[in-house]
PDB file of C-alpha atoms in Angstrom:
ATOM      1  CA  UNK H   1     -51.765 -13.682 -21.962  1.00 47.00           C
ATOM      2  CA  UNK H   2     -50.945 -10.956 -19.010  1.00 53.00           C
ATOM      3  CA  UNK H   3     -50.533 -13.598 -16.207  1.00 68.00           C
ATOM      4  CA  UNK H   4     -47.236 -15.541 -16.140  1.00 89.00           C
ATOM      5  CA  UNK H   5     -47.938 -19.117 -16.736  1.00 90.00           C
ATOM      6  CA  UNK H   6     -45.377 -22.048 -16.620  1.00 95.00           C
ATOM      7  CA  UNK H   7     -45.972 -25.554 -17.881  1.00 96.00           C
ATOM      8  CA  UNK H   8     -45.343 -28.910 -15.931  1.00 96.00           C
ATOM      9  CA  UNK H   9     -45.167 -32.223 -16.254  1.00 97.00           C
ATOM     10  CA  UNK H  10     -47.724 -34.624 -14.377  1.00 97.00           C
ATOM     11  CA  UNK H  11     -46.078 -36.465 -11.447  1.00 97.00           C
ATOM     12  CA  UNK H  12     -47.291 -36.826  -7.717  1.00 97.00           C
ATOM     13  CA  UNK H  13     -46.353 -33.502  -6.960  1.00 96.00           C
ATOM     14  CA  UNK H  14     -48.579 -31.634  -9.461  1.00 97.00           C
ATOM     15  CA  UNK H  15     -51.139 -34.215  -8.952  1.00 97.00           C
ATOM     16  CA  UNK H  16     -53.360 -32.229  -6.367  1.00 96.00           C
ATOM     17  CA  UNK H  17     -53.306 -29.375  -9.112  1.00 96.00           C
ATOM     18  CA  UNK H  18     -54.996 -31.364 -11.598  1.00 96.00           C
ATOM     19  CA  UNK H  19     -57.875 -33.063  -9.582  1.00 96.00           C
ATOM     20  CA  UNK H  20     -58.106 -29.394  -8.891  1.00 95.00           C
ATOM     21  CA  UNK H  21     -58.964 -28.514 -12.338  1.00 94.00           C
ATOM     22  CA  UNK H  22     -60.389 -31.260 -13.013  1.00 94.00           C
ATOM     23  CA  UNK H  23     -63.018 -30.396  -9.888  1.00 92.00           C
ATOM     24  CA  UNK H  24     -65.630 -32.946  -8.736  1.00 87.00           C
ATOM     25  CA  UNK H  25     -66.536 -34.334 -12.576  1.00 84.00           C
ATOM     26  CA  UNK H  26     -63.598 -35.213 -13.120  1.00 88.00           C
ATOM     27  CA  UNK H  27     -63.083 -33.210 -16.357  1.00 87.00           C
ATOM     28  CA  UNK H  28     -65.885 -34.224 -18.102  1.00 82.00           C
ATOM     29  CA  UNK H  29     -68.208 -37.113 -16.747  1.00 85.00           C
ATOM     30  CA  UNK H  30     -65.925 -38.678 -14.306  1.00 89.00           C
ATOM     31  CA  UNK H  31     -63.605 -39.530 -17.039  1.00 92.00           C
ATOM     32  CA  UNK H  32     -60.493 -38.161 -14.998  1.00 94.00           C
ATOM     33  CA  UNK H  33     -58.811 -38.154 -18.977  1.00 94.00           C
ATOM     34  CA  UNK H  34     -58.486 -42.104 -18.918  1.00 94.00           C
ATOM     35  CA  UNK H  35     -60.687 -42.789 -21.603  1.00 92.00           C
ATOM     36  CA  UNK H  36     -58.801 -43.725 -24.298  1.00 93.00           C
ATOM     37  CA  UNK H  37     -56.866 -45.773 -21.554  1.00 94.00           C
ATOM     38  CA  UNK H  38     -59.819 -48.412 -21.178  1.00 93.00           C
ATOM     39  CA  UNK H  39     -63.312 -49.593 -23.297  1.00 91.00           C
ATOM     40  CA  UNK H  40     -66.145 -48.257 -22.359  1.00 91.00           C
ATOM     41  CA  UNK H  41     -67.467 -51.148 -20.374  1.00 94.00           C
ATOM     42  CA  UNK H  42     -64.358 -50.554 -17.975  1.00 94.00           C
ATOM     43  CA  UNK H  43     -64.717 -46.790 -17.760  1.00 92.00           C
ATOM     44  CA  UNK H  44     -68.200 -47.266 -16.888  1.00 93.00           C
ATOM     45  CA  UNK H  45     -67.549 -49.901 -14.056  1.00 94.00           C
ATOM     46  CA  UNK H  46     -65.056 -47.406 -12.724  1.00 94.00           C
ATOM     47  CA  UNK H  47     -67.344 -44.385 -12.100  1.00 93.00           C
ATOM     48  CA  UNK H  48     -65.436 -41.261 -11.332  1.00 95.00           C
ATOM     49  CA  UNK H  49     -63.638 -42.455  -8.306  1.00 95.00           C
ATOM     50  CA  UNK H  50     -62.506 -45.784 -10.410  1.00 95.00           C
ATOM     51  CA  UNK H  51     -60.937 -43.454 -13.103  1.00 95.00           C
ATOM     52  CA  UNK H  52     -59.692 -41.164 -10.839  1.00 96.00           C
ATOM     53  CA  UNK H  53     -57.837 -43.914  -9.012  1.00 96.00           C
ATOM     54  CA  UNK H  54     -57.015 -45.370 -12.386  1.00 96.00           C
ATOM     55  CA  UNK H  55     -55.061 -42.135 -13.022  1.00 96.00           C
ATOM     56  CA  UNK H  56     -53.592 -41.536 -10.061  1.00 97.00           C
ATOM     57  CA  UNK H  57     -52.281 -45.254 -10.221  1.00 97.00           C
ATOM     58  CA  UNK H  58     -50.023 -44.202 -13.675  1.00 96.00           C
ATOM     59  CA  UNK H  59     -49.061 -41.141 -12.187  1.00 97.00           C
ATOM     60  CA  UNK H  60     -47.971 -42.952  -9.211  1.00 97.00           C
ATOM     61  CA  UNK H  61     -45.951 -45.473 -11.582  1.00 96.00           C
ATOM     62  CA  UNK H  62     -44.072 -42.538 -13.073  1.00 95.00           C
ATOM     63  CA  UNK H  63     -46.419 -43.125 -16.633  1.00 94.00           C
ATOM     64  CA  UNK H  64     -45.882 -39.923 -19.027  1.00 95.00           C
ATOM     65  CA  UNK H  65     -49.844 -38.499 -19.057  1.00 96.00           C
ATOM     66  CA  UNK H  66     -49.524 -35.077 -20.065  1.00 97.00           C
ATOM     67  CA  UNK H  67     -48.757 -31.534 -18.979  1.00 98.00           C
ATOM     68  CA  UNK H  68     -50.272 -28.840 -16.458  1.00 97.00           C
ATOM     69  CA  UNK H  69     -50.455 -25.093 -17.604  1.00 95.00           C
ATOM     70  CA  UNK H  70     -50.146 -23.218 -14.007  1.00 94.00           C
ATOM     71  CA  UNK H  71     -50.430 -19.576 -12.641  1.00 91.00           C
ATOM     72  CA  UNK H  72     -49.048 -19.418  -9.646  1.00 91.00           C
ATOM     73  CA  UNK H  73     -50.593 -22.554  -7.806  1.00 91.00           C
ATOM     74  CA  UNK H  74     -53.280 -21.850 -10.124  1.00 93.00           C
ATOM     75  CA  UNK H  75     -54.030 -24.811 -12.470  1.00 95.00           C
ATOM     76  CA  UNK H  76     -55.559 -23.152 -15.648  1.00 94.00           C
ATOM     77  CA  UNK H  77     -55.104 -26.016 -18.254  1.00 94.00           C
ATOM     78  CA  UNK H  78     -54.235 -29.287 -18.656  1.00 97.00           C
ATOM     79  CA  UNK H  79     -53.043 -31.569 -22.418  1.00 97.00           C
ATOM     80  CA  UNK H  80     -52.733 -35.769 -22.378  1.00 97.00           C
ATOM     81  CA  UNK H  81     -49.724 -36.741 -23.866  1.00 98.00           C
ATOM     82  CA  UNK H  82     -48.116 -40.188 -24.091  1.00 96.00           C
ATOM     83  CA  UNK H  83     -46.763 -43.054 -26.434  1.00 95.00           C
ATOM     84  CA  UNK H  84     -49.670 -43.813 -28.698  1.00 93.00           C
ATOM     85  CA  UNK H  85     -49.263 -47.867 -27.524  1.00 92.00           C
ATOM     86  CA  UNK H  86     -50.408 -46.340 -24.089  1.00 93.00           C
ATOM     87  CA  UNK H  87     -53.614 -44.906 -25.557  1.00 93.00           C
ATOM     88  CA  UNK H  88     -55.218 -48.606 -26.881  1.00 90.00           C
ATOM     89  CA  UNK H  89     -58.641 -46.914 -27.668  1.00 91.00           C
ATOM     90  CA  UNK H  90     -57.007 -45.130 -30.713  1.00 89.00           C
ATOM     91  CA  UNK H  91     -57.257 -48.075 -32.652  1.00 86.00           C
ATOM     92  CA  UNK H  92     -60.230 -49.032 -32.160  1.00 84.00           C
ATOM     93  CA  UNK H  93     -62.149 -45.111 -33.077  1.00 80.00           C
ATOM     94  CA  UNK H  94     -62.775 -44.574 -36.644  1.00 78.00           C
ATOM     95  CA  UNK H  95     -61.426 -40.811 -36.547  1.00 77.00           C
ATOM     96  CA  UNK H  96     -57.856 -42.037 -34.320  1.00 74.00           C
ATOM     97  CA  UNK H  97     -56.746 -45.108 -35.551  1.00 75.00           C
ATOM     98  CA  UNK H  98     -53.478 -45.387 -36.667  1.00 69.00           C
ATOM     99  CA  UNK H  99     -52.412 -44.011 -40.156  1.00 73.00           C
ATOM    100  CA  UNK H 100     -49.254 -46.569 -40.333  1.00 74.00           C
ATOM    101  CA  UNK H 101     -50.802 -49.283 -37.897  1.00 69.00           C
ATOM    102  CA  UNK H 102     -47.773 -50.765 -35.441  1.00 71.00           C
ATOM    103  CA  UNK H 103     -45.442 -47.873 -36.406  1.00 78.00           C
ATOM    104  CA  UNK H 104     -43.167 -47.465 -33.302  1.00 86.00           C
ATOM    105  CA  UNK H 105     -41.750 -43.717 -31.629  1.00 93.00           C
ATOM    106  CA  UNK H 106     -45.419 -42.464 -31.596  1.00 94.00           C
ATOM    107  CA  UNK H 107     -46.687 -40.184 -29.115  1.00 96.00           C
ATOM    108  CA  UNK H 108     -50.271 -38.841 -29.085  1.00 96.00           C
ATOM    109  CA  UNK H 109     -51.868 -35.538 -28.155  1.00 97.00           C
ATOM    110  CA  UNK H 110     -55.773 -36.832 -26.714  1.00 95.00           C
ATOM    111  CA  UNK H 111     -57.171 -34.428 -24.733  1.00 94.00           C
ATOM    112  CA  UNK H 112     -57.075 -30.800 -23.973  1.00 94.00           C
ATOM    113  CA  UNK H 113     -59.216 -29.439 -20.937  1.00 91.00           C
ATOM    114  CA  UNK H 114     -58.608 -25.151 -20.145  1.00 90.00           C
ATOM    115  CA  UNK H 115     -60.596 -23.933 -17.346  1.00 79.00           C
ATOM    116  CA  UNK H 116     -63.611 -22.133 -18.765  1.00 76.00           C
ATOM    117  CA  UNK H 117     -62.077 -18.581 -17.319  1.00 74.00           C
ATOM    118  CA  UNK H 118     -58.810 -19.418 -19.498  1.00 72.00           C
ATOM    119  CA  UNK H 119     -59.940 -20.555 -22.877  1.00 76.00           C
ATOM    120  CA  UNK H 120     -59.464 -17.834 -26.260  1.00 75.00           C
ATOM    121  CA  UNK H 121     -56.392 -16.803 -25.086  1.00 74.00           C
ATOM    122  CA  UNK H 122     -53.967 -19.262 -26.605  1.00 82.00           C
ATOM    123  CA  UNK H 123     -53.039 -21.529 -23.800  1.00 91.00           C
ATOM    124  CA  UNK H 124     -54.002 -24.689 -25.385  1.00 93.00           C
ATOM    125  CA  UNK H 125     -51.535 -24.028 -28.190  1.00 95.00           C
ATOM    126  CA  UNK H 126     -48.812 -23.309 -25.369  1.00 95.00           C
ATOM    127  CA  UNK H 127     -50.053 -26.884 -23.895  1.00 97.00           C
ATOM    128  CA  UNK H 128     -49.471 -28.382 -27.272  1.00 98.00           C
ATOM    129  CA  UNK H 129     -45.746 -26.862 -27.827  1.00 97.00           C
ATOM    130  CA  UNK H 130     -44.969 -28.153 -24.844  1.00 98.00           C
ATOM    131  CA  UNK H 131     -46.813 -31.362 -25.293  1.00 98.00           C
ATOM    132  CA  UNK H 132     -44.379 -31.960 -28.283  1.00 98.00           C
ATOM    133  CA  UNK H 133     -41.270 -31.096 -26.453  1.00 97.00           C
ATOM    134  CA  UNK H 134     -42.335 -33.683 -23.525  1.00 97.00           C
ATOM    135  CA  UNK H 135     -43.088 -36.165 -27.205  1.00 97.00           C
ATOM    136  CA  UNK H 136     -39.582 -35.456 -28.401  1.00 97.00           C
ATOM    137  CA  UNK H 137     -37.754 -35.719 -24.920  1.00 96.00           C
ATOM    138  CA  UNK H 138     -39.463 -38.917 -24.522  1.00 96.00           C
ATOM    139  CA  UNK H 139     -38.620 -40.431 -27.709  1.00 96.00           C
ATOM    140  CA  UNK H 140     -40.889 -39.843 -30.062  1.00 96.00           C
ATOM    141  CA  UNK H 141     -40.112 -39.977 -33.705  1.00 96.00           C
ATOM    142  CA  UNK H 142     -43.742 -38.760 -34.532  1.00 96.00           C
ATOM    143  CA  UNK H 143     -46.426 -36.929 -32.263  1.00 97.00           C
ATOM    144  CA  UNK H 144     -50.286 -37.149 -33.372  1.00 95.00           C
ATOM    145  CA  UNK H 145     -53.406 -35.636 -32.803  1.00 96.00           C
ATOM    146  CA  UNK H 146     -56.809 -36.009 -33.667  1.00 94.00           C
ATOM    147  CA  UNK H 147     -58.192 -32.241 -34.035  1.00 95.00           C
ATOM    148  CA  UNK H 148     -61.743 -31.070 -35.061  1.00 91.00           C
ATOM    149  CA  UNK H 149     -62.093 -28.825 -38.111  1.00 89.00           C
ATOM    150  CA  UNK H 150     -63.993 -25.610 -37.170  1.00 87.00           C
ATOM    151  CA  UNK H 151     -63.464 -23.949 -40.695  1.00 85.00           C
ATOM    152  CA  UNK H 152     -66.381 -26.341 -41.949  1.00 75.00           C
ATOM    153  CA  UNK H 153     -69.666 -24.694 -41.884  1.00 69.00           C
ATOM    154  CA  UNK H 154     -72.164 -26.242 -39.687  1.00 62.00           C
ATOM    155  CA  UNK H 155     -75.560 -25.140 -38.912  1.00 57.00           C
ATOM    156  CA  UNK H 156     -74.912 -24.869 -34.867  1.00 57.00           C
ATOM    157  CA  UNK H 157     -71.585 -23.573 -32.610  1.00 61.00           C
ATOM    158  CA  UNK H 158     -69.153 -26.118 -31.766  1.00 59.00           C
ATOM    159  CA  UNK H 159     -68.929 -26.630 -28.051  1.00 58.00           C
ATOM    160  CA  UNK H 160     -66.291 -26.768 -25.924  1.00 56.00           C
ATOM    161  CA  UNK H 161     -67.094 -30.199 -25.352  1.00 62.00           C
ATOM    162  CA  UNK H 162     -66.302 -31.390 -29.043  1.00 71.00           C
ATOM    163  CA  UNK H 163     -63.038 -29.568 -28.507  1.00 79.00           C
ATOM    164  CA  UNK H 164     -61.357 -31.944 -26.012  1.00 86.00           C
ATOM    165  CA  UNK H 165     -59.043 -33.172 -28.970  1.00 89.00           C
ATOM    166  CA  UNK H 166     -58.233 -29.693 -30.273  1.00 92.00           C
ATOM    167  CA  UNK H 167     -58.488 -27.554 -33.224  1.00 92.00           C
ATOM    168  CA  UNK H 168     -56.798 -28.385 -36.765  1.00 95.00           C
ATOM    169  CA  UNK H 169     -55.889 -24.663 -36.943  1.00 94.00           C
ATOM    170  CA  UNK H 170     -54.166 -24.836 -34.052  1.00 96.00           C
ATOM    171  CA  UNK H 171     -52.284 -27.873 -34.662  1.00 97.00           C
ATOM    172  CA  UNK H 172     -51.692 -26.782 -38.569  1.00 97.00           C
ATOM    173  CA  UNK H 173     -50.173 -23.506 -36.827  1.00 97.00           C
ATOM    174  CA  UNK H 174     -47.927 -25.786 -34.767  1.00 97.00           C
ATOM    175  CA  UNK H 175     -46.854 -27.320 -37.792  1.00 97.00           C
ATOM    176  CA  UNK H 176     -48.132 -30.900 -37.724  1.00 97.00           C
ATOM    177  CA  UNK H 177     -49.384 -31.830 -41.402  1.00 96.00           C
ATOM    178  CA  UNK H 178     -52.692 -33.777 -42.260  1.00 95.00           C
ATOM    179  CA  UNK H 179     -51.658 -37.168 -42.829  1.00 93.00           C
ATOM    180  CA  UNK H 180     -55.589 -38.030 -43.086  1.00 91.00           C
ATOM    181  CA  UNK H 181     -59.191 -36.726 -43.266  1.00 91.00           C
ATOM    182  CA  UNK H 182     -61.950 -38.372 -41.056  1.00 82.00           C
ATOM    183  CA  UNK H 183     -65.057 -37.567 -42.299  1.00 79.00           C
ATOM    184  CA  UNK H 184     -65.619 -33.486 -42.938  1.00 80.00           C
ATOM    185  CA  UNK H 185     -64.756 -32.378 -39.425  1.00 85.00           C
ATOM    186  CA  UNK H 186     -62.271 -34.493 -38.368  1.00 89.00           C
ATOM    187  CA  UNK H 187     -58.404 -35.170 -39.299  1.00 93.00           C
ATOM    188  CA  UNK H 188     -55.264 -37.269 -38.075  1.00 93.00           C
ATOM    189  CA  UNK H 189     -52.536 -34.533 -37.905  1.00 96.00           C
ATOM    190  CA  UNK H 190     -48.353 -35.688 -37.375  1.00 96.00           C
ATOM    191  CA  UNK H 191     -45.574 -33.757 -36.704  1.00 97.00           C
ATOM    192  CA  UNK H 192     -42.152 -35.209 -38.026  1.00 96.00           C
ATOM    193  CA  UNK H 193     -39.419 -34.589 -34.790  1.00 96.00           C
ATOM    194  CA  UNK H 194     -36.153 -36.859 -36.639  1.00 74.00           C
TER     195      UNK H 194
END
């Protein structure tokens, strides 16, 4: 990476950065990365303003949400992060729900979103170091993640799309441990901070 990129934490001051990533979809869909905050009825009923105001309603409480990779002024990635009892779509997902069910000191890794000119350069795994060191101030005794396997064969390319929770290779490099296969493709990863 030749440009000189700094990570930051979500608040109302970096807010206008990422609803500038983010652009007019909101991410993906609308979803303004608050889907594992609501069902699907609710995130539906929102529309992309609704989740957009959803999100800037926990920024605006001072929630943790996750982390801004920035060039400049330039927004160029972004990573969810938060205590897992903030996320309550994990446990109801087949491939997140909780390994130890009710364990406390949890904090997940959902979402990844790089800016198409910024991806295959490593920045999500820069997002996810620092992801963990936002876990491990806040608390956590444990930070999780939900990564899709791209060493299994499959008979078409694996979108950028499917990689919104990240790669196991990445995380495995990061050194988080599988603590559970989902299905072929799909894992629960932890990292052990205490």
């Amino acid at each position: 990476m030749t440009e000189e990129v700094r990570t930051l934490e979500l608040d109302t001051s970096t807010l206008p950065a990422l609803e500038e990533l983010f652009g007019g979809n909101g991410a993906v869909a609308g979803c303004w990365c608050t889907w594992f905050w609501q069902t699907n009825e609710r995130l539906q009923a929102n529309g992309s303003s609704g989740n957009r105001d959803l999100l800037r309603s926990r920024v605006r409480a001072g929630d943790p949400i996750g982390i801004l990779a920035m060039s400049g002024e330039r927004p160029l990635g972004w990573v969810a992060v938060g205590p897992r009892s903030s996320y309550p779509r994990l446990d109801r997902s087949p491939v997140t729900r909780a390994v130890e069910p009710g364990e406390d000191g949890i904090w997940s890794v959902t979402c990844f979103f790089v800016h198409r000119t910024h991806r295959r350069i490593g920045l999500s795994r820069r997002l996810l170091d620092a992801a963990v060191d936002r876990a491990g101030r806040g608390g956590a005794r444990v930070v999780e993640g939900y990564p899709v396997d791209t060493s299994v064969p499959r008979t078409s390319r694996v979108g950028s799309g499917e990689l919104y929770h990240g790669t196991l290779g990445m995380f495995i490099s990061a050194g988080f441990e599988i603590a559970e296969r989902r299905g072929q493709r799909r894992a629960v990863v932890r990292l052990a901070l205490s």
